[in-house]
mmCIF file of C-alpha atoms in Angstrom:
data_model
loop_
_atom_site.group_PDB
_atom_site.id
_atom_site.type_symbol
_atom_site.label_atom_id
_atom_site.label_comp_id
_atom_site.label_asym_id
_atom_site.label_seq_id
_atom_site.Cartn_x
_atom_site.Cartn_y
_atom_site.Cartn_z
ATOM 1 C CA UNK A 339 -79.194 39.042 -55.133
ATOM 2 C CA UNK A 340 -82.908 38.522 -55.865
ATOM 3 C CA UNK A 341 -84.217 40.819 -53.110
ATOM 4 C CA UNK A 342 -84.533 44.520 -53.921
ATOM 5 C CA UNK A 343 -86.228 47.490 -52.178
ATOM 6 C CA UNK A 344 -89.422 48.568 -53.939
ATOM 7 C CA UNK A 345 -90.695 51.312 -51.595
ATOM 8 C CA UNK A 346 -89.074 53.300 -48.778
ATOM 9 C CA UNK A 347 -90.166 55.908 -46.253
ATOM 10 C CA UNK A 348 -88.989 57.340 -42.937
ATOM 11 C CA UNK A 349 -90.640 56.769 -39.576
ATOM 12 C CA UNK A 350 -89.994 56.268 -35.871
ATOM 13 C CA UNK A 351 -90.024 52.531 -35.050
ATOM 14 C CA UNK A 352 -91.637 51.022 -31.937
ATOM 15 C CA UNK A 353 -92.268 47.525 -30.594
ATOM 16 C CA UNK A 354 -94.827 46.400 -28.039
ATOM 17 C CA UNK A 355 -93.449 45.750 -24.573
ATOM 18 C CA UNK A 356 -93.168 41.918 -24.330
ATOM 19 C CA UNK A 357 -93.891 42.031 -20.596
ATOM 20 C CA UNK A 358 -96.955 44.290 -20.404
ATOM 21 C CA UNK A 359 -98.179 43.844 -23.998
ATOM 22 C CA UNK A 360 -99.565 47.395 -23.663
ATOM 23 C CA UNK A 361 -96.772 49.969 -23.686
ATOM 24 C CA UNK A 362 -94.719 50.912 -26.762
ATOM 25 C CA UNK A 363 -90.931 50.672 -26.570
ATOM 26 C CA UNK A 364 -88.983 52.839 -29.082
ATOM 27 C CA UNK A 365 -86.359 50.883 -31.017
ATOM 28 C CA UNK A 366 -84.906 53.909 -32.798
ATOM 29 C CA UNK A 367 -83.758 57.212 -31.318
ATOM 30 C CA UNK A 368 -84.759 59.105 -34.455
ATOM 31 C CA UNK A 369 -86.635 58.555 -37.697
ATOM 32 C CA UNK A 370 -85.121 55.719 -39.772
ATOM 33 C CA UNK A 371 -85.749 54.291 -43.222
ATOM 34 C CA UNK A 372 -88.442 51.611 -43.448
ATOM 35 C CA UNK A 373 -88.450 49.696 -46.765
ATOM 36 C CA UNK A 374 -90.518 47.079 -48.537
ATOM 37 C CA UNK A 375 -88.333 44.373 -50.115
ATOM 38 C CA UNK A 376 -89.367 41.851 -52.792
ATOM 39 C CA UNK A 377 -87.586 38.522 -53.228
ATOM 40 C CA UNK A 378 -88.279 37.423 -56.809
ATOM 41 C CA UNK A 379 -86.710 33.980 -56.305
ATOM 42 C CA UNK A 380 -89.055 33.031 -53.445
ATOM 43 C CA UNK A 381 -91.862 35.460 -54.352
ATOM 44 C CA UNK A 382 -91.854 36.932 -50.823
ATOM 45 C CA UNK A 383 -92.456 40.489 -49.572
ATOM 46 C CA UNK A 384 -90.725 41.758 -46.426
ATOM 47 C CA UNK A 385 -90.546 44.952 -44.338
ATOM 48 C CA UNK A 386 -86.982 45.762 -43.274
ATOM 49 C CA UNK A 387 -85.572 48.669 -41.265
ATOM 50 C CA UNK A 388 -82.013 49.186 -40.067
ATOM 51 C CA UNK A 389 -80.743 51.397 -37.265
ATOM 52 C CA UNK A 390 -77.069 51.560 -38.128
ATOM 53 C CA UNK A 391 -76.068 47.923 -38.664
ATOM 54 C CA UNK A 392 -78.872 46.512 -36.483
ATOM 55 C CA UNK A 393 -82.056 45.194 -38.091
ATOM 56 C CA UNK A 394 -84.898 46.544 -35.945
ATOM 57 C CA UNK A 395 -87.622 45.308 -38.343
ATOM 58 C CA UNK A 396 -87.497 42.059 -40.339
ATOM 59 C CA UNK A 397 -91.111 41.122 -40.974
ATOM 60 C CA UNK A 398 -92.354 38.842 -43.763
ATOM 61 C CA UNK A 399 -95.772 39.929 -45.091
ATOM 62 C CA UNK A 400 -98.412 37.190 -44.985
ATOM 63 C CA UNK A 401 -102.063 37.215 -46.132
ATOM 64 C CA UNK A 402 -103.221 37.062 -42.496
ATOM 65 C CA UNK A 403 -101.502 40.320 -41.485
ATOM 66 C CA UNK A 404 -103.446 43.551 -41.025
ATOM 67 C CA UNK A 405 -102.050 47.091 -40.848
ATOM 68 C CA UNK A 406 -104.143 49.251 -38.501
ATOM 69 C CA UNK A 407 -104.155 53.049 -38.292
ATOM 70 C CA UNK A 408 -104.493 53.946 -34.616
ATOM 71 C CA UNK A 409 -104.148 57.723 -35.114
ATOM 72 C CA UNK A 410 -103.513 60.277 -37.849
ATOM 73 C CA UNK A 411 -99.746 59.615 -37.829
ATOM 74 C CA UNK A 412 -99.371 56.152 -36.217
ATOM 75 C CA UNK A 413 -99.986 52.623 -37.483
ATOM 76 C CA UNK A 414 -99.225 49.094 -36.316
ATOM 77 C CA UNK A 415 -99.264 45.433 -37.386
ATOM 78 C CA UNK A 416 -98.733 42.103 -35.618
ATOM 79 C CA UNK A 417 -96.072 39.597 -36.730
ATOM 80 C CA UNK A 418 -96.831 36.116 -35.367
ATOM 81 C CA UNK A 419 -93.501 34.717 -36.564
ATOM 82 C CA UNK A 420 -91.534 37.344 -34.639
ATOM 83 C CA UNK A 421 -94.084 37.146 -31.781
ATOM 84 C CA UNK A 422 -94.324 40.937 -31.534
ATOM 85 C CA UNK A 423 -96.279 43.988 -32.679
ATOM 86 C CA UNK A 424 -94.518 46.710 -34.672
ATOM 87 C CA UNK A 425 -95.542 50.373 -34.573
ATOM 88 C CA UNK A 426 -94.533 53.224 -36.899
ATOM 89 C CA UNK A 427 -94.839 56.942 -36.195
ATOM 90 C CA UNK A 428 -94.850 59.097 -39.337
ATOM 91 C CA UNK A 429 -94.270 62.795 -39.818
ATOM 92 C CA UNK A 430 -97.575 63.309 -41.629
ATOM 93 C CA UNK A 431 -100.862 61.585 -42.350
ATOM 94 C CA UNK A 432 -99.961 61.368 -46.055
ATOM 95 C CA UNK A 433 -96.911 59.181 -45.359
ATOM 96 C CA UNK A 434 -99.014 56.912 -43.125
ATOM 97 C CA UNK A 435 -101.710 56.513 -45.810
ATOM 98 C CA UNK A 436 -99.092 55.742 -48.482
ATOM 99 C CA UNK A 437 -97.446 53.085 -46.290
ATOM 100 C CA UNK A 438 -100.852 51.514 -45.517
ATOM 101 C CA UNK A 439 -101.751 51.390 -49.235
ATOM 102 C CA UNK A 440 -98.457 49.646 -50.035
ATOM 103 C CA UNK A 441 -99.008 47.195 -47.165
ATOM 104 C CA UNK A 442 -102.434 46.240 -48.517
ATOM 105 C CA UNK A 443 -101.058 45.967 -52.074
ATOM 106 C CA UNK A 444 -98.150 43.688 -51.107
ATOM 107 C CA UNK A 445 -100.390 41.673 -48.758
ATOM 108 C CA UNK A 446 -102.708 40.922 -51.686
ATOM 109 C CA UNK A 447 -99.690 40.034 -53.852
ATOM 110 C CA UNK A 448 -98.456 37.684 -51.114
ATOM 111 C CA UNK A 449 -101.889 36.043 -50.968
ATOM 112 C CA UNK A 450 -101.937 35.463 -54.736
ATOM 113 C CA UNK A 451 -98.385 34.112 -54.618
ATOM 114 C CA UNK A 452 -99.335 31.722 -51.814
ATOM 115 C CA UNK A 453 -102.369 30.479 -53.732
ATOM 116 C CA UNK A 454 -100.264 29.862 -56.845
ATOM 117 C CA UNK A 455 -97.675 28.022 -54.763
ATOM 118 C CA UNK A 456 -100.370 25.841 -53.168
ATOM 119 C CA UNK A 457 -101.836 25.068 -56.593
ATOM 120 C CA UNK A 458 -98.407 23.979 -57.843
ATOM 121 C CA UNK A 459 -97.896 21.792 -54.770
ATOM 122 C CA UNK A 460 -101.336 20.235 -55.212
ATOM 123 C CA UNK A 461 -100.675 19.540 -58.883
ATOM 124 C CA UNK A 462 -97.335 17.990 -57.983
ATOM 125 C CA UNK A 463 -98.667 15.845 -55.145
ATOM 126 C CA UNK A 464 -102.021 14.841 -56.710
ATOM 127 C CA UNK A 465 -100.778 11.872 -58.851
ATOM 128 C CA UNK A 466 -98.936 10.200 -55.973
ATOM 129 C CA UNK A 467 -101.799 10.878 -53.568
ATOM 130 C CA UNK A 468 -104.339 9.522 -56.031
ATOM 131 C CA UNK A 469 -102.349 6.319 -56.550
ATOM 132 C CA UNK A 470 -101.776 5.843 -52.827
ATOM 133 C CA UNK A 471 -105.303 6.934 -52.021
ATOM 134 C CA UNK A 472 -106.729 4.558 -54.611
ATOM 135 C CA UNK A 473 -104.887 1.683 -53.008
ATOM 136 C CA UNK A 474 -106.017 2.740 -49.545
ATOM 137 C CA UNK A 475 -109.593 3.398 -50.511
ATOM 138 C CA UNK A 476 -109.986 0.176 -52.536
ATOM 139 C CA UNK A 477 -108.067 -2.556 -50.693
ATOM 140 C CA UNK A 478 -107.538 -5.720 -52.679
ATOM 141 C CA UNK A 479 -109.405 -8.756 -51.437
ATOM 142 C CA UNK A 480 -109.943 -12.113 -52.973
ATOM 143 C CA UNK A 481 -113.523 -11.153 -53.690
ATOM 144 C CA UNK A 482 -112.555 -7.871 -55.449
ATOM 145 C CA UNK A 483 -110.051 -9.666 -57.694
ATOM 146 C CA UNK A 484 -111.714 -13.001 -58.273
ATOM 147 C CA UNK A 485 -115.291 -11.880 -57.707
ATOM 148 C CA UNK A 486 -117.820 -13.401 -55.302
ATOM 149 C CA UNK A 487 -118.751 -17.019 -55.371
ATOM 150 C CA UNK A 488 -121.798 -16.143 -57.468
ATOM 151 C CA UNK A 489 -119.656 -14.095 -59.890
ATOM 152 C CA UNK A 490 -116.861 -16.683 -60.080
ATOM 153 C CA UNK A 491 -118.917 -19.781 -60.925
ATOM 154 C CA UNK A 492 -121.655 -18.770 -63.294
ATOM 155 C CA UNK A 493 -120.376 -20.960 -66.101
ATOM 156 C CA UNK A 494 -119.813 -23.896 -63.780
ATOM 157 C CA UNK A 495 -123.390 -23.602 -62.571
ATOM 158 C CA UNK A 496 -124.632 -23.301 -66.105
ATOM 159 C CA UNK A 497 -122.631 -26.346 -67.065
ATOM 160 C CA UNK A 498 -123.908 -28.372 -64.110
ATOM 161 C CA UNK A 499 -127.530 -27.503 -64.680
ATOM 162 C CA UNK A 500 -127.675 -29.282 -68.045
ATOM 163 C CA UNK A 501 -126.454 -32.435 -66.349
ATOM 164 C CA UNK A 502 -129.452 -32.304 -64.091
ATOM 165 C CA UNK A 503 -131.804 -31.354 -66.909
ATOM 166 C CA UNK A 504 -130.241 -32.346 -70.228
ATOM 167 C CA UNK A 505 -131.156 -30.323 -73.311
ATOM 168 C CA UNK A 506 -130.104 -30.273 -76.941
ATOM 169 C CA UNK A 507 -127.298 -27.676 -76.135
ATOM 170 C CA UNK A 508 -125.826 -29.554 -73.128
ATOM 171 C CA UNK A 509 -122.021 -30.083 -73.048
ATOM 172 C CA UNK A 510 -120.438 -33.481 -72.576
ATOM 173 C CA UNK A 511 -119.457 -34.379 -69.029
ATOM 174 C CA UNK A 512 -115.726 -34.614 -69.801
ATOM 175 C CA UNK A 513 -115.677 -31.158 -71.371
ATOM 176 C CA UNK A 514 -117.453 -29.732 -68.272
ATOM 177 C CA UNK A 515 -114.857 -31.307 -65.985
ATOM 178 C CA UNK A 516 -112.033 -29.718 -67.986
ATOM 179 C CA UNK A 517 -113.678 -26.341 -67.691
ATOM 180 C CA UNK A 518 -114.054 -26.780 -63.936
ATOM 181 C CA UNK A 519 -110.371 -27.632 -63.577
ATOM 182 C CA UNK A 520 -109.463 -24.645 -65.703
ATOM 183 C CA UNK A 521 -111.497 -22.321 -63.482
ATOM 184 C CA UNK A 522 -110.069 -23.899 -60.346
ATOM 185 C CA UNK A 523 -106.516 -23.364 -61.629
ATOM 186 C CA UNK A 524 -107.290 -19.806 -62.583
ATOM 187 C CA UNK A 525 -108.925 -19.273 -59.183
ATOM 188 C CA UNK A 526 -105.823 -20.589 -57.425
ATOM 189 C CA UNK A 527 -103.633 -18.285 -59.546
ATOM 190 C CA UNK A 528 -105.837 -15.328 -58.734
ATOM 191 C CA UNK A 529 -105.712 -16.185 -55.029
ATOM 192 C CA UNK A 530 -101.927 -16.257 -55.219
ATOM 193 C CA UNK A 531 -101.855 -12.907 -57.032
ATOM 194 C CA UNK A 532 -104.308 -11.546 -54.478
ATOM 195 C CA UNK A 533 -102.052 -12.648 -51.615
ATOM 196 C CA UNK A 534 -99.064 -11.044 -53.321
ATOM 197 C CA UNK A 535 -101.012 -7.796 -53.930
ATOM 198 C CA UNK A 536 -102.233 -7.792 -50.314
ATOM 199 C CA UNK A 537 -98.659 -8.139 -49.078
ATOM 200 C CA UNK A 538 -97.561 -5.382 -51.474
ATOM 201 C CA UNK A 539 -100.423 -3.190 -50.226
ATOM 202 C CA UNK A 540 -99.391 -3.720 -46.602
ATOM 203 C CA UNK A 541 -95.792 -2.935 -47.507
ATOM 204 C CA UNK A 542 -96.837 0.205 -49.436
ATOM 205 C CA UNK A 543 -98.994 1.286 -46.484
ATOM 206 C CA UNK A 544 -96.015 0.957 -44.163
ATOM 207 C CA UNK A 545 -93.902 2.827 -46.723
ATOM 208 C CA UNK A 546 -96.530 5.606 -46.883
ATOM 209 C CA UNK A 547 -96.357 6.037 -43.100
ATOM 210 C CA UNK A 548 -92.576 6.097 -43.278
ATOM 211 C CA UNK A 549 -92.712 8.585 -46.145
ATOM 212 C CA UNK A 550 -95.109 10.798 -44.149
ATOM 213 C CA UNK A 551 -92.701 10.790 -41.228
ATOM 214 C CA UNK A 552 -89.805 11.615 -43.551
ATOM 215 C CA UNK A 553 -91.896 14.334 -45.195
ATOM 216 C CA UNK A 554 -92.652 15.893 -41.801
ATOM 217 C CA UNK A 555 -88.951 15.778 -40.935
ATOM 218 C CA UNK A 556 -88.089 17.290 -44.330
ATOM 219 C CA UNK A 557 -90.674 20.019 -43.790
ATOM 220 C CA UNK A 558 -89.203 20.854 -40.385
ATOM 221 C CA UNK A 559 -85.719 20.894 -41.887
ATOM 222 C CA UNK A 560 -86.960 23.042 -44.782
ATOM 223 C CA UNK A 561 -88.565 25.487 -42.346
ATOM 224 C CA UNK A 562 -85.350 25.669 -40.336
ATOM 225 C CA UNK A 563 -83.310 26.187 -43.508
ATOM 226 C CA UNK A 564 -85.824 28.783 -44.683
ATOM 227 C CA UNK A 565 -85.396 30.713 -41.445
ATOM 228 C CA UNK A 566 -81.624 30.395 -41.757
ATOM 229 C CA UNK A 567 -81.748 31.592 -45.379
ATOM 230 C CA UNK A 568 -83.946 34.507 -44.308
ATOM 231 C CA UNK A 569 -81.418 35.471 -41.645
ATOM 232 C CA UNK A 570 -78.543 35.179 -44.114
ATOM 233 C CA UNK A 571 -80.465 37.187 -46.709
ATOM 234 C CA UNK A 572 -81.183 39.812 -44.088
ATOM 235 C CA UNK A 573 -77.474 39.997 -43.285
ATOM 236 C CA UNK A 574 -76.511 40.035 -46.968
ATOM 237 C CA UNK A 575 -79.173 42.615 -47.804
ATOM 238 C CA UNK A 576 -77.704 44.928 -45.205
ATOM 239 C CA UNK A 577 -74.981 45.976 -47.680
ATOM 240 C CA UNK A 578 -77.403 47.803 -49.972
ATOM 241 C CA UNK A 579 -79.436 48.929 -46.995
ATOM 242 C CA UNK A 580 -76.291 50.262 -45.271
ATOM 243 C CA UNK A 581 -75.275 52.100 -48.458
ATOM 244 C CA UNK A 582 -78.756 53.568 -48.714
ATOM 245 C CA UNK A 583 -78.658 54.372 -45.015
ATOM 246 C CA UNK A 584 -75.254 56.042 -45.465
ATOM 247 C CA UNK A 585 -76.611 58.174 -48.292
ATOM 248 C CA UNK A 586 -79.586 59.080 -46.157
ATOM 249 C CA UNK A 587 -77.278 59.891 -43.258
ATOM 250 C CA UNK A 588 -75.244 62.207 -45.508
ATOM 251 C CA UNK A 589 -78.447 63.900 -46.591
ATOM 252 C CA UNK A 590 -79.530 64.098 -42.975
ATOM 253 C CA UNK A 591 -76.156 65.629 -42.037
ATOM 254 C CA UNK A 592 -76.534 68.208 -44.793
ATOM 255 C CA UNK A 593 -80.065 68.955 -43.642
ATOM 256 C CA UNK A 594 -78.836 69.251 -40.056
ATOM 257 C CA UNK A 595 -76.016 71.591 -41.125
ATOM 258 C CA UNK A 596 -78.502 73.766 -42.986
ATOM 259 C CA UNK A 597 -80.802 73.618 -39.996
ATOM 260 C CA UNK A 598 -77.852 74.544 -37.764
ATOM 261 C CA UNK A 599 -77.086 77.577 -39.929
ATOM 262 C CA UNK A 600 -80.719 78.601 -39.778
ATOM 263 C CA UNK A 601 -80.699 78.139 -35.988
ATOM 264 C CA UNK A 602 -77.510 80.206 -35.666
ATOM 265 C CA UNK A 603 -79.095 82.989 -37.716
ATOM 266 C CA UNK A 604 -82.176 82.705 -35.544
ATOM 267 C CA UNK A 605 -79.966 82.883 -32.430
ATOM 268 C CA UNK A 606 -78.324 86.077 -33.728
ATOM 269 C CA UNK A 607 -81.731 87.491 -34.469
ATOM 270 C CA UNK A 608 -82.909 86.557 -30.994
ATOM 271 C CA UNK A 609 -79.812 88.212 -29.488
ATOM 272 C CA UNK A 610 -80.625 91.396 -31.364
ATOM 273 C CA UNK A 611 -84.200 91.139 -30.190
ATOM 274 C CA UNK A 612 -82.935 90.660 -26.615
ATOM 275 C CA UNK A 613 -80.767 93.774 -26.938
ATOM 276 C CA UNK A 614 -83.707 95.682 -28.342
ATOM 277 C CA UNK A 615 -85.843 94.323 -25.532
ATOM 278 C CA UNK A 616 -83.281 95.544 -22.986
ATOM 279 C CA UNK A 617 -83.275 98.976 -24.567
ATOM 280 C CA UNK A 618 -87.057 98.970 -24.538
ATOM 281 C CA UNK A 619 -86.942 97.895 -20.880
ATOM 282 C CA UNK A 620 -84.647 100.787 -20.044
ATOM 283 C CA UNK A 621 -86.902 103.159 -21.939
ATOM 284 C CA UNK A 622 -89.891 101.699 -20.148
ATOM 285 C CA UNK A 623 -88.191 102.174 -16.772
ATOM 286 C CA UNK A 624 -87.295 105.753 -17.691
ATOM 287 C CA UNK A 625 -90.835 106.438 -18.846
ATOM 288 C CA UNK A 626 -92.176 104.809 -15.673
ATOM 289 C CA UNK A 627 -90.009 107.105 -13.546
ATOM 290 C CA UNK A 628 -91.114 110.113 -15.567
ATOM 291 C CA UNK A 629 -94.701 108.974 -15.262
ATOM 292 C CA UNK A 630 -94.310 108.749 -11.490
ATOM 293 C CA UNK A 631 -92.844 112.264 -11.423
ATOM 294 C CA UNK A 632 -95.698 113.498 -13.603
ATOM 295 C CA UNK A 633 -98.192 111.823 -11.279
ATOM 296 C CA UNK A 634 -96.564 113.521 -8.267
ATOM 297 C CA UNK A 635 -96.639 116.858 -10.091
ATOM 298 C CA UNK A 636 -100.197 116.172 -11.099
ATOM 299 C CA UNK A 637 -101.112 115.599 -7.473
ATOM 300 C CA UNK A 638 -99.452 118.906 -6.559
ATOM 301 C CA UNK A 639 -101.333 120.651 -9.354
ATOM 302 C CA UNK A 640 -104.536 119.033 -8.209
ATOM 303 C CA UNK A 641 -103.880 120.430 -4.695
ATOM 304 C CA UNK A 642 -103.176 123.864 -6.152
ATOM 305 C CA UNK A 643 -106.266 123.600 -8.316
ATOM 306 C CA UNK A 644 -108.363 122.688 -5.306
ATOM 307 C CA UNK A 645 -106.924 125.706 -3.430
ATOM 308 C CA UNK A 646 -107.645 127.959 -6.391
ATOM 309 C CA UNK A 647 -111.155 126.613 -6.641
ATOM 310 C CA UNK A 648 -111.692 127.391 -2.983
ATOM 311 C CA UNK A 649 -110.258 130.895 -3.508
ATOM 312 C CA UNK A 650 -112.376 131.362 -6.590
ATOM 313 C CA UNK A 651 -115.455 130.258 -4.714
ATOM 314 C CA UNK A 652 -114.584 132.676 -1.910
ATOM 315 C CA UNK A 653 -113.952 135.461 -4.418
ATOM 316 C CA UNK A 654 -117.233 134.701 -6.125
ATOM 317 C CA UNK A 655 -118.989 134.906 -2.781
ATOM 318 C CA UNK A 656 -117.295 138.243 -2.059
ATOM 319 C CA UNK A 657 -118.218 139.536 -5.493
ATOM 320 C CA UNK A 658 -121.785 138.456 -4.938
ATOM 321 C CA UNK A 659 -121.844 140.293 -1.624
ATOM 322 C CA UNK A 660 -120.263 143.344 -3.288
ATOM 323 C CA UNK A 661 -122.891 143.224 -6.001
ATOM 324 C CA UNK A 662 -125.639 143.048 -3.431
ATOM 325 C CA UNK A 663 -124.145 146.006 -1.553
ATOM 326 C CA UNK A 664 -123.712 147.921 -4.786
ATOM 327 C CA UNK A 665 -127.267 147.184 -5.749
ATOM 328 C CA UNK A 666 -128.420 148.436 -2.401
ATOM 329 C CA UNK A 667 -126.361 151.646 -2.834
ATOM 330 C CA UNK A 668 -127.774 152.101 -6.320
ATOM 331 C CA UNK A 669 -131.307 151.801 -4.978
ATOM 332 C CA UNK A 670 -130.494 154.331 -2.222
ATOM 333 C CA UNK A 671 -128.860 156.587 -4.789
ATOM 334 C CA UNK A 672 -131.890 156.333 -7.065
ATOM 335 C CA UNK A 673 -134.113 157.343 -4.138
ATOM 336 C CA UNK A 674 -131.860 160.301 -3.331
ATOM 337 C CA UNK A 675 -131.755 161.341 -6.965
ATOM 338 C CA UNK A 676 -135.538 161.162 -7.107
ATOM 339 C CA UNK A 677 -135.812 163.248 -3.973
ATOM 340 C CA UNK A 678 -133.356 165.833 -5.347
ATOM 341 C CA UNK A 679 -135.355 165.945 -8.558
ATOM 342 C CA UNK A 680 -138.523 166.657 -6.662
ATOM 343 C CA UNK A 681 -136.691 169.231 -4.594
ATOM 344 C CA UNK A 682 -135.408 170.895 -7.756
ATOM 345 C CA UNK A 683 -138.896 170.930 -9.224
ATOM 346 C CA UNK A 684 -140.347 172.419 -6.065
ATOM 347 C CA UNK A 685 -137.653 175.100 -6.013
ATOM 348 C CA UNK A 686 -138.341 175.880 -9.599
ATOM 349 C CA UNK A 687 -142.037 176.258 -8.911
ATOM 350 C CA UNK A 688 -141.320 178.549 -5.995
ATOM 351 C CA UNK A 689 -139.136 180.711 -8.135
ATOM 352 C CA UNK A 690 -141.829 180.977 -10.765
ATOM 353 C CA UNK A 691 -144.442 181.897 -8.214
ATOM 354 C CA UNK A 692 -142.308 184.614 -6.736
#
């Protein structure tokens, strides 16, 4: 088979809603393989994607197509043959850029291939068109074959003029008559050939119209057969695509199994974290209860402290009053001591005097 995949990637496939022409409708439940195929026999590039055994993309790349990036991970292109717009969602911007580069590369290759094909067709059709066109552009008429009256009878005129004005080089009358008959016979033969050529031209013109009609019918049949061949090639190319898809599915299954193992380990870890969280919750509840008890005890201590402060303030007031009383007693005592001292001195003086 002449068609082989030349580039593949994975993406989510969408198509534009045929009713609204605005909303995207997913055609694949998960990411599928999207491949560029090259048909070396017909020199055609196609984009093909399969979801199981169903072809969800079968788009032939033409020079008029344009791949547009609408976001960092999404791109789209319009396919006039399929009368739809395809959209691809990629896992990263790198994959989108790579797909867009390949699209532009194969689009340019398709353009060059189309130009070469047109040049070959023009080279093939040019000789027949030139011959038919030459006949159509230069229709045969008696004047074009035999010439005009002035072009046809120059010699006859020249031969008749000497009869009117004889000179030394004039021909005899009998010889001039023979020449006239010769030209008349040749003129009659040319008129007959002209009539035959005119009839042949009319017949060829009718044949050209018939050939154009047949060519149009052949082109329609060729287009229909081309579409049929494309469908058959799509069906036949599904074998390799299905094998590739199977391999990718096996890889996906392995990846999913590994992911499942990782998820199970993560679930076990989360269970342990939940148990630890429960223990921490219990500890938090216990600490909250203890904190409440401590707050109650703190309130009691604050009440006791307030009572003690009041007692202390009262005691300080009593001490201050005691100090004031003591100070007063000390002052009285100092006065008494001073008086006793004076009394002692007076007594001593009396004793000395006596």
